[in-house]
């Protein structure tokens, strides 16, 4: 309990992140299964998590045994709709930390099969990200593309114009 991990990510365009999905496992002999997850988005500070940009909770959904062949019996797929969405700027490196703050948490964030990105782990307070490993953590971000109001207005005008043109063509025929 108290160990933190973070992984970096970069998106190709400006995006609002609404959901986080990740893989992990817990040890029920140590933990009663309470899950008090918080999601913290950090800026990048020379390859480590920098200043906090957003800390939020979320509604939690846990699915059992998403990897039946796994040697870890309590392998889980977690999903959360964030209480506060995160506004990410395309081409900027950010860090995501998923932390289980339950008093009896015996939980680990699962690594993905690819290695190479830097993660940082610490159980110190205040947080010290200088302890690092080179492993990718297994997570997925869900975004919603929201059209800009000006784009909606232009699309509406275009559709009205097409409708008028079609109506004129039918009337002429």
Coordinates of N, CA, C and O in Angstrom, one line a residue:
X1 N 0.8 -1.2 0.0 CA 0.0 0.0 0.0 C 0.9 1.3 0.0 O 1.9 1.3 0.6
X2 N 0.4 2.3 -0.7 CA 1.1 3.5 -0.8 C 2.1 3.6 -1.9 O 2.6 4.7 -2.2
X3 N 2.4 2.5 -2.7 CA 3.3 2.6 -3.8 C 2.6 3.3 -5.0 O 1.4 3.1 -5.2
X4 N 3.3 4.2 -5.6 CA 2.8 4.9 -6.7 C 3.5 4.5 -8.0 O 4.7 4.3 -7.9
X5 N 2.9 4.6 -9.1 CA 3.5 4.4 -10.4 C 2.9 5.4 -11.4 O 1.8 5.8 -11.2
X6 N 3.7 5.7 -12.4 CA 3.2 6.6 -13.5 C 3.8 6.2 -14.8 O 4.9 5.6 -14.8
X7 N 3.1 6.4 -15.8 CA 3.5 6.1 -17.2 C 3.2 7.3 -18.1 O 2.2 8.1 -17.9
X8 N 4.1 7.6 -19.0 CA 3.9 8.7 -19.9 C 3.1 8.4 -21.1 O 3.0 7.2 -21.6
X9 N 2.5 9.4 -21.7 CA 1.8 9.2 -23.0 C 1.8 10.6 -23.7 O 2.0 11.6 -23.2
X10 N 1.5 10.5 -25.0 CA 1.4 11.6 -25.9 C 0.3 11.3 -26.9 O 0.3 10.3 -27.5
X11 N -0.6 12.3 -27.1 CA -1.7 12.1 -28.1 C -1.4 13.0 -29.3 O -0.7 14.0 -29.3
X12 N -1.9 12.5 -30.5 CA -1.6 13.2 -31.7 C -2.4 14.5 -31.9 O -1.9 15.4 -32.7
X13 N -3.4 14.8 -31.2 CA -4.2 16.0 -31.4 C -4.8 16.4 -30.0 O -4.9 15.6 -29.1
X14 N -5.3 17.6 -30.0 CA -6.0 18.1 -28.8 C -7.2 17.2 -28.5 O -8.0 16.9 -29.4
X15 N -7.3 16.7 -27.3 CA -8.3 15.7 -26.9 C -8.7 15.8 -25.5 O -8.0 16.2 -24.6
X16 N -10.0 15.6 -25.3 CA -10.5 15.5 -23.9 C -10.6 14.0 -23.5 O -11.3 13.2 -24.2
X17 N -9.9 13.7 -22.4 CA -9.9 12.3 -21.9 C -11.0 12.1 -20.9 O -11.0 12.8 -19.9
X18 N -11.9 11.2 -21.2 CA -13.1 11.0 -20.3 C -13.0 9.7 -19.5 O -13.5 9.6 -18.4
X19 N -12.3 8.7 -20.0 CA -12.2 7.4 -19.4 C -10.8 6.9 -19.4 O -10.0 7.2 -20.2
X20 N -10.5 6.1 -18.3 CA -9.2 5.4 -18.2 C -9.5 3.9 -18.0 O -10.4 3.6 -17.3
X21 N -8.9 3.1 -18.7 CA -9.0 1.6 -18.6 C -7.6 1.0 -18.4 O -6.7 1.4 -19.0
X22 N -7.5 0.1 -17.4 CA -6.2 -0.4 -17.1 C -6.3 -1.8 -16.6 O -7.3 -2.3 -16.2
X23 N -5.1 -2.5 -16.6 CA -5.0 -3.8 -16.1 C -4.2 -3.9 -14.9 O -3.1 -3.2 -14.8
X24 N -4.6 -4.7 -14.0 CA -3.8 -4.8 -12.7 C -4.2 -6.1 -12.0 O -5.0 -6.9 -12.5
X25 N -3.7 -6.3 -10.8 CA -4.1 -7.4 -10.0 C -4.0 -7.1 -8.5 O -3.3 -6.2 -8.1
X26 N -4.8 -7.8 -7.7 CA -4.8 -7.5 -6.3 C -4.6 -8.9 -5.6 O -4.8 -9.9 -6.2
X27 N -4.2 -8.8 -4.4 CA -3.9 -10.0 -3.6 C -5.0 -10.0 -2.5 O -4.9 -9.3 -1.5
X28 N -6.0 -10.8 -2.6 CA -7.1 -10.9 -1.7 C -6.8 -11.4 -0.3 O -7.4 -11.1 0.7
X29 N -5.7 -12.1 -0.2 CA -5.3 -12.6 1.2 C -4.8 -11.4 2.0 O -4.8 -11.5 3.2
X30 N -4.3 -10.4 1.3 CA -3.8 -9.2 2.0 C -4.9 -8.1 2.0 O -5.1 -7.4 3.0
X31 N -5.6 -8.0 0.9 CA -6.5 -6.9 0.7 C -7.9 -7.4 0.7 O -8.2 -8.5 0.1
X32 N -8.9 -6.7 1.3 CA -10.3 -7.1 1.2 C -10.9 -6.7 0.0 O -12.1 -6.8 -0.2
X33 N -10.1 -6.1 -0.9 CA -10.7 -5.7 -2.3 C -11.2 -4.3 -2.4 O -11.7 -4.0 -3.4
X34 N -11.0 -3.5 -1.3 CA -11.4 -2.1 -1.4 C -10.6 -1.4 -2.5 O -9.4 -1.6 -2.5
X35 N -11.2 -0.6 -3.3 CA -10.5 0.1 -4.4 C -10.9 1.5 -4.3 O -12.0 1.9 -4.6
X36 N -9.9 2.3 -3.9 CA -10.1 3.8 -3.8 C -9.1 4.4 -4.7 O -8.1 5.0 -4.3
X37 N -9.4 4.4 -6.0 CA -8.5 4.9 -7.0 C -8.6 6.3 -7.3 O -9.7 6.9 -7.3
X38 N -7.4 7.0 -7.5 CA -7.4 8.4 -7.9 C -6.5 8.4 -9.2 O -5.6 7.6 -9.3
X39 N -6.8 9.3 -10.0 CA -6.1 9.5 -11.3 C -5.4 10.8 -11.3 O -6.1 11.8 -11.1
X40 N -4.1 10.9 -11.5 CA -3.4 12.2 -11.5 C -2.7 12.3 -12.8 O -1.9 11.4 -13.2
X41 N -2.9 13.4 -13.4 CA -2.2 13.7 -14.7 C -1.1 14.8 -14.3 O -1.4 15.8 -13.7
X42 N 0.1 14.5 -14.8 CA 1.2 15.4 -14.5 C 1.8 15.9 -15.8 O 1.7 15.3 -16.9
X43 N 2.5 17.1 -15.7 CA 3.3 17.5 -16.9 C 4.5 16.7 -16.9 O 4.8 15.9 -16.0
X44 N 5.3 16.9 -18.0 CA 6.6 16.2 -18.1 C 7.7 17.1 -17.7 O 7.7 18.3 -18.1
X45 N 8.6 16.6 -16.8 CA 9.7 17.4 -16.3 C 11.0 16.6 -16.6 O 11.4 15.7 -15.8
X46 N 11.5 16.7 -17.8 CA 12.8 16.1 -18.2 C 12.7 14.6 -18.0 O 13.6 13.9 -17.5
X47 N 11.5 14.0 -18.5 CA 11.4 12.5 -18.5 C 10.8 11.9 -17.2 O 10.8 10.7 -17.1
X48 N 10.4 12.8 -16.3 CA 9.7 12.3 -15.1 C 8.5 13.1 -14.9 O 8.3 14.2 -15.4
X49 N 7.5 12.6 -14.1 CA 6.3 13.4 -13.8 C 6.7 14.7 -13.1 O 7.5 14.7 -12.2
X50 N 6.1 15.8 -13.6 CA 6.4 17.1 -13.1 C 5.2 17.6 -12.2 O 4.8 16.9 -11.3
X51 N 4.7 18.8 -12.5 CA 3.7 19.4 -11.7 C 2.3 18.7 -12.0 O 2.1 18.2 -13.1
X52 N 1.5 18.7 -10.9 CA 0.2 18.1 -11.0 C -0.7 19.0 -11.9 O -0.8 20.2 -11.6
X53 N -1.3 18.4 -12.9 CA -2.3 19.1 -13.8 C -3.7 18.9 -13.4 O -4.6 19.7 -13.5
X54 N -4.0 17.6 -12.9 CA -5.4 17.3 -12.5 C -5.3 16.0 -11.7 O -4.6 15.1 -12.0
X55 N -6.0 16.0 -10.6 CA -6.2 14.8 -9.8 C -7.7 14.6 -9.6 O -8.4 15.6 -9.3
X56 N -8.2 13.5 -10.0 CA -9.6 13.2 -10.0 C -9.9 11.8 -9.6 O -9.1 10.9 -9.7
X57 N -11.1 11.5 -9.2 CA -11.6 10.2 -8.9 C -12.4 9.8 -10.1 O -12.4 10.4 -11.2
X58 N -13.2 8.7 -10.0 CA -14.0 8.2 -11.0 C -14.9 7.1 -10.6 O -14.7 6.5 -9.6
X59 N -15.9 6.8 -11.4 CA -16.7 5.6 -11.2 C -16.0 4.3 -11.6 O -15.4 4.3 -12.7
X60 N -15.9 3.3 -10.7 CA -15.0 2.2 -11.0 C -15.8 1.0 -11.4 O -16.8 0.6 -10.8
X61 N -15.4 0.3 -12.4 CA -15.9 -1.0 -12.8 C -14.7 -2.0 -12.9 O -13.7 -1.7 -13.5
X62 N -14.9 -3.1 -12.3 CA -13.9 -4.2 -12.2 C -14.4 -5.4 -12.9 O -15.5 -5.9 -12.5
X63 N -13.7 -6.0 -13.8 CA -14.1 -7.2 -14.5 C -13.1 -8.3 -14.0 O -11.9 -8.1 -13.9
X64 N -13.7 -9.5 -13.7 CA -12.8 -10.6 -13.2 C -12.1 -11.3 -14.3 O -12.6 -11.5 -15.4
X65 N -10.9 -11.8 -14.0 CA -10.2 -12.7 -14.8 C -10.2 -12.5 -16.3 O -10.7 -13.3 -17.1
X66 N -9.7 -11.3 -16.7 CA -9.7 -11.0 -18.1 C -8.6 -11.7 -18.9 O -8.5 -11.7 -20.1
X67 N -7.7 -12.4 -18.1 CA -6.6 -13.1 -18.8 C -6.6 -14.5 -18.2 O -5.8 -14.8 -17.3
X68 N -7.5 -15.4 -18.6 CA -7.7 -16.7 -18.0 C -6.4 -17.5 -18.0 O -6.2 -18.3 -17.1
X69 N -5.5 -17.3 -18.9 CA -4.2 -18.1 -18.9 C -3.1 -17.5 -18.0 O -2.0 -18.0 -17.9
X70 N -3.4 -16.4 -17.4 CA -2.4 -15.7 -16.6 C -2.1 -16.5 -15.3 O -2.9 -17.1 -14.7
X71 N -0.8 -16.5 -15.0 CA -0.4 -17.1 -13.7 C -0.9 -16.4 -12.5 O -1.0 -16.9 -11.4
X72 N -1.3 -15.1 -12.7 CA -1.9 -14.3 -11.6 C -3.4 -14.6 -11.5 O -4.1 -14.3 -12.5
X73 N -3.8 -15.2 -10.5 CA -5.2 -15.6 -10.4 C -6.1 -14.4 -10.3 O -7.2 -14.5 -10.9
X74 N -5.7 -13.3 -9.8 CA -6.6 -12.2 -9.6 C -6.3 -11.1 -10.6 O -6.3 -9.9 -10.2
X75 N -6.0 -11.4 -11.8 CA -5.8 -10.5 -12.9 C -7.2 -9.8 -13.2 O -8.2 -10.4 -13.4
X76 N -7.2 -8.4 -13.2 CA -8.4 -7.7 -13.4 C -8.3 -6.7 -14.5 O -7.2 -6.1 -14.8
X77 N -9.4 -6.3 -15.1 CA -9.5 -5.2 -16.1 C -10.3 -4.2 -15.4 O -11.5 -4.4 -14.9
X78 N -9.8 -3.0 -15.2 CA -10.4 -1.9 -14.5 C -10.8 -0.8 -15.5 O -10.1 -0.5 -16.4
X79 N -12.0 -0.2 -15.2 CA -12.4 0.9 -16.1 C -13.0 2.0 -15.1 O -13.6 1.7 -14.1
X80 N -12.7 3.3 -15.6 CA -13.3 4.4 -14.8 C -13.6 5.5 -15.7 O -12.8 6.0 -16.5
X81 N -14.8 6.1 -15.5 CA -15.2 7.3 -16.1 C -14.8 8.4 -15.2 O -15.2 8.4 -14.0
X82 N -13.9 9.3 -15.6 CA -13.3 10.3 -14.7 C -14.4 11.3 -14.2 O -15.2 11.7 -15.0
X83 N -14.3 11.7 -13.0 CA -15.2 12.7 -12.4 C -14.9 14.0 -13.1 O -15.9 14.8 -13.3
X84 N -13.7 14.3 -13.4 CA -13.3 15.5 -14.2 C -12.5 15.1 -15.4 O -11.4 14.5 -15.2
X85 N -12.9 15.4 -16.6 CA -12.1 15.0 -17.7 C -10.8 15.8 -17.8 O -10.7 16.9 -17.2
X86 N -9.8 15.3 -18.5 CA -8.5 15.9 -18.7 C -8.4 16.4 -20.1 O -8.6 15.7 -21.1
X87 N -8.1 17.7 -20.2 CA -7.9 18.3 -21.5 C -6.4 18.2 -21.9 O -5.5 18.9 -21.4
X88 N -6.1 17.3 -22.9 CA -4.7 17.1 -23.3 C -4.5 17.8 -24.6 O -5.3 17.9 -25.5
X89 N -3.3 18.4 -24.7 CA -2.9 19.1 -25.9 C -2.1 18.1 -26.8 O -1.2 17.4 -26.3
X90 N -2.4 18.0 -28.1 CA -1.7 17.1 -29.0 C -0.2 17.4 -29.0 O 0.2 18.6 -29.0
X91 N 0.6 16.4 -29.1 CA 2.1 16.5 -29.2 C 2.8 16.8 -27.9 O 4.0 17.1 -27.9
X92 N 2.1 16.9 -26.8 CA 2.7 17.2 -25.5 C 2.8 15.9 -24.7 O 1.8 15.1 -24.7
X93 N 3.9 15.7 -24.0 CA 4.0 14.5 -23.2 C 3.4 14.8 -21.8 O 3.7 15.8 -21.2
X94 N 2.6 13.8 -21.4 CA 2.0 13.9 -20.0 C 2.3 12.6 -19.3 O 2.7 11.6 -19.9
X95 N 2.1 12.6 -18.0 CA 2.2 11.4 -17.2 C 0.9 11.1 -16.5 O 0.2 12.0 -16.1
X96 N 0.5 9.8 -16.4 CA -0.7 9.4 -15.7 C -0.3 8.5 -14.6 O 0.5 7.5 -14.7
X97 N -0.8 8.8 -13.4 CA -0.6 7.9 -12.2 C -2.0 7.4 -11.8 O -2.9 8.2 -11.7
X98 N -2.1 6.1 -11.6 CA -3.3 5.5 -11.1 C -2.9 4.9 -9.7 O -2.0 4.1 -9.6
X99 N -3.6 5.4 -8.7 CA -3.2 5.1 -7.3 C -4.4 4.6 -6.5 O -5.4 5.2 -6.5
X100 N -4.2 3.4 -5.9 CA -5.2 2.9 -5.0 C -4.9 3.3 -3.6 O -3.9 2.8 -3.0
X101 N -5.7 4.2 -3.0 CA -5.4 4.7 -1.7 C -6.1 4.0 -0.6 O -6.1 4.5 0.5
X102 N -6.7 2.8 -0.9 CA -7.4 2.1 0.2 C -6.4 1.7 1.3 O -5.2 1.4 1.0
X103 N -6.8 1.8 2.5 CA -5.9 1.5 3.6 C -5.3 0.1 3.6 O -4.2 -0.1 4.1
X104 N -6.0 -0.8 3.0 CA -5.4 -2.2 2.9 C -5.1 -2.6 1.5 O -5.1 -3.8 1.1
X105 N -4.8 -1.6 0.6 CA -4.6 -1.9 -0.8 C -3.3 -2.8 -1.0 O -2.3 -2.6 -0.4
X106 N -3.5 -3.9 -1.6 CA -2.5 -4.8 -2.1 C -2.7 -5.0 -3.6 O -3.3 -6.0 -4.0
X107 N -2.3 -4.0 -4.3 CA -2.7 -3.9 -5.7 C -1.5 -3.5 -6.5 O -0.6 -2.8 -6.1
X108 N -1.4 -4.0 -7.8 CA -0.3 -3.7 -8.7 C -0.8 -3.3 -10.1 O -1.7 -4.0 -10.5
X109 N -0.3 -2.3 -10.7 CA -0.6 -1.9 -12.0 C 0.2 -2.8 -12.9 O 1.4 -3.0 -12.8
X110 N -0.5 -3.5 -13.8 CA 0.1 -4.5 -14.7 C 1.0 -3.8 -15.8 O 0.5 -2.8 -16.3
X111 N 2.1 -4.4 -16.1 CA 2.9 -3.9 -17.2 C 2.4 -4.5 -18.5 O 1.8 -5.6 -18.5
X112 N 2.7 -3.8 -19.6 CA 2.3 -4.4 -20.9 C 3.5 -5.2 -21.4 O 4.5 -5.3 -20.8
X113 N 3.3 -5.8 -22.6 CA 4.3 -6.7 -23.1 C 5.5 -6.0 -23.7 O 6.5 -6.5 -23.9
X114 N 5.3 -4.7 -24.1 CA 6.3 -3.9 -24.7 C 7.1 -3.2 -23.6 O 6.6 -2.7 -22.7
X115 N 8.4 -3.2 -23.8 CA 9.3 -2.5 -22.8 C 9.8 -1.2 -23.5 O 9.8 -1.1 -24.7
X116 N 10.3 -0.3 -22.7 CA 11.0 0.8 -23.3 C 10.7 2.2 -22.7 O 11.5 3.0 -22.6
X117 N 9.4 2.4 -22.3 CA 9.1 3.7 -21.8 C 9.5 3.7 -20.3 O 9.6 2.7 -19.7
X118 N 9.7 4.9 -19.8 CA 10.1 5.1 -18.4 C 8.9 5.1 -17.5 O 8.0 5.9 -17.8
X119 N 8.9 4.4 -16.5 CA 7.9 4.6 -15.4 C 8.7 4.9 -14.1 O 9.9 4.7 -14.0
X120 N 8.0 5.4 -13.2 CA 8.6 5.8 -11.9 C 7.7 5.2 -10.8 O 6.5 5.2 -10.9
X121 N 8.4 4.7 -9.8 CA 7.6 4.1 -8.7 C 8.2 4.7 -7.4 O 9.4 4.9 -7.3
X122 N 7.3 5.0 -6.5 CA 7.7 5.5 -5.2 C 6.7 5.2 -4.1 O 5.5 5.1 -4.4
X123 N 7.1 5.0 -2.9 CA 6.1 4.9 -1.8 C 6.5 5.9 -0.7 O 6.2 5.8 0.4
X124 N 7.3 6.9 -1.2 CA 7.7 8.0 -0.2 C 6.7 9.1 -0.2 O 6.0 9.3 -1.2
X125 N 6.7 9.9 0.9 CA 5.8 11.0 1.0 C 6.7 12.2 1.5 O 7.2 12.0 2.6
X126 N 6.9 13.2 0.8 CA 6.3 13.6 -0.5 C 6.9 12.7 -1.6 O 7.9 12.0 -1.5
X127 N 6.2 12.7 -2.7 CA 6.5 11.8 -3.8 C 7.9 12.1 -4.4 O 8.2 13.3 -4.6
X128 N 8.7 11.1 -4.6 CA 10.0 11.2 -5.2 C 10.0 10.3 -6.4 O 10.1 9.1 -6.2
X129 N 10.0 10.9 -7.6 CA 9.9 10.1 -8.8 C 11.3 9.7 -9.3 O 11.4 9.2 -10.4
X130 N 12.3 9.8 -8.5 CA 13.7 9.5 -9.0 C 14.0 8.0 -9.1 O 14.9 7.6 -9.7
X131 N 13.1 7.2 -8.5 CA 13.3 5.7 -8.6 C 12.6 5.3 -9.9 O 11.4 5.5 -10.0
X132 N 13.3 4.8 -10.8 CA 12.7 4.5 -12.1 C 13.0 3.1 -12.6 O 14.0 2.4 -12.2
X133 N 12.1 2.6 -13.5 CA 12.3 1.3 -14.2 C 12.0 1.6 -15.6 O 11.3 2.6 -16.0
X134 N 12.3 0.7 -16.5 CA 12.0 0.8 -17.9 C 11.0 -0.2 -18.3 O 11.4 -1.3 -18.8
X135 N 9.7 0.0 -18.0 CA 8.6 -0.9 -18.3 C 7.4 0.0 -18.7 O 7.2 1.0 -18.2
X136 N 6.6 -0.5 -19.7 CA 5.4 0.2 -20.0 C 4.3 -0.4 -19.1 O 4.2 -1.6 -18.9
X137 N 3.4 0.5 -18.6 CA 2.3 0.1 -17.9 C 1.1 -0.1 -18.8 O 1.0 0.5 -19.9
X138 N 0.2 -1.0 -18.5 CA -0.9 -1.3 -19.4 C -2.1 -0.5 -19.1 O -2.8 -0.7 -18.1
X139 N -2.4 0.5 -20.0 CA -3.6 1.3 -19.8 C -4.0 1.8 -21.2 O -3.3 1.8 -22.2
X140 N -5.2 2.4 -21.2 CA -5.8 2.8 -22.4 C -6.7 4.1 -22.0 O -7.3 4.1 -21.0
X141 N -6.6 5.1 -22.8 CA -7.4 6.3 -22.6 C -8.5 6.4 -23.6 O -8.3 6.1 -24.8
X142 N -9.7 6.7 -23.2 CA -10.9 6.9 -24.1 C -11.2 8.4 -24.2 O -11.3 9.1 -23.2
X143 N -11.3 8.8 -25.4 CA -11.6 10.2 -25.7 C -12.9 10.4 -26.5 O -13.4 9.4 -27.1
X144 N -13.4 11.6 -26.4 CA -14.6 11.9 -27.2 C -14.2 13.1 -28.1 O -13.7 14.1 -27.5
X145 N -14.4 13.0 -29.3 CA -14.2 14.1 -30.2 C -15.4 15.0 -30.2 O -16.5 14.6 -30.5
X146 N -15.2 16.2 -29.7 CA -16.4 17.1 -29.6 C -16.2 18.2 -30.7 O -15.2 18.9 -30.7
X147 N -17.1 18.3 -31.7 CA -16.9 19.3 -32.7 C -16.9 20.7 -32.2 O -17.7 21.0 -31.3
X148 N -16.1 21.6 -32.7 CA -16.1 23.0 -32.4 C -17.4 23.6 -32.9 O -17.9 23.3 -34.0
X149 N -18.0 24.5 -32.1 CA -19.3 25.1 -32.5 C -19.2 25.7 -33.9 O -20.2 25.6 -34.7
X150 N -18.1 26.4 -34.3 CA -18.0 27.0 -35.6 C -18.1 25.9 -36.7 O -18.7 26.1 -37.7
X151 N -17.5 24.7 -36.4 CA -17.5 23.6 -37.4 C -19.0 23.1 -37.5 O -19.4 22.9 -38.6
X152 N -19.7 23.0 -36.4 CA -21.1 22.6 -36.5 C -21.9 23.6 -37.3 O -22.8 23.2 -38.1
X153 N -21.7 24.9 -37.1 CA -22.4 25.9 -37.9 C -22.1 25.8 -39.4 O -23.1 25.8 -40.2
X154 N -20.9 25.6 -39.7 CA -20.5 25.5 -41.1 C -21.1 24.2 -41.7 O -21.6 24.2 -42.9
X155 N -21.1 23.1 -41.0 CA -21.7 21.9 -41.5 C -23.2 22.1 -41.7 O -23.8 21.6 -42.7
X156 N -23.9 22.8 -40.8 CA -25.3 23.0 -40.9 C -25.7 23.8 -42.1 O -26.6 23.5 -42.8
X157 N -24.9 24.9 -42.3 CA -25.1 25.8 -43.5 C -24.9 25.0 -44.7 O -25.7 25.1 -45.7
X158 N -23.9 24.1 -44.8 CA -23.7 23.3 -45.9 C -24.8 22.3 -46.2 O -25.2 22.1 -47.3
X159 N -25.3 21.7 -45.2 CA -26.4 20.8 -45.3 C -27.7 21.5 -45.8 O -28.4 21.0 -46.6
X160 N -28.0 22.7 -45.2 CA -29.1 23.4 -45.7 C -29.0 23.8 -47.2 O -29.9 23.7 -48.0
X161 N -27.7 24.2 -47.5 CA -27.5 24.6 -49.0 C -27.7 23.4 -49.9 O -28.3 23.5 -50.9
X162 N -27.2 22.2 -49.5 CA -27.4 21.0 -50.3 C -28.9 20.7 -50.4 O -29.4 20.3 -51.4
X163 N -29.6 20.8 -49.3 CA -31.1 20.6 -49.3 C -31.8 21.5 -50.2 O -32.7 21.1 -51.0
X164 N -31.5 22.8 -50.2 CA -32.1 23.7 -51.1 C -31.8 23.4 -52.6 O -32.6 23.5 -53.5
X165 N -30.5 23.1 -52.9 CA -30.1 22.7 -54.2 C -30.9 21.5 -54.7 O -31.4 21.5 -55.9
X166 N -31.0 20.5 -53.9 CA -31.7 19.3 -54.3 C -33.2 19.6 -54.5 O -33.8 19.1 -55.4
X167 N -33.8 20.5 -53.7 CA -35.2 20.9 -53.8 C -35.4 21.6 -55.1 O -36.4 21.4 -55.9
X168 N -34.5 22.5 -55.5 CA -34.6 23.2 -56.8 C -34.5 22.3 -58.0 O -35.2 22.4 -59.0
X169 N -33.6 21.3 -57.9 CA -33.4 20.3 -59.0 C -34.6 19.5 -59.2 O -35.1 19.2 -60.3
X170 N -35.3 19.1 -58.1 CA -36.6 18.3 -58.2 C -37.7 19.2 -58.8 O -38.5 18.7 -59.5
X171 N -37.7 20.5 -58.4 CA -38.8 21.4 -58.9 C -38.6 21.6 -60.4 O -39.6 21.8 -61.1
X172 N -37.4 21.7 -60.9 CA -37.1 21.9 -62.3 C -37.4 20.7 -63.1 O -37.7 20.8 -64.3
X173 N -37.3 19.5 -62.6 CA -37.5 18.3 -63.3 C -39.0 18.0 -63.6 O -40.0 18.4 -63.6

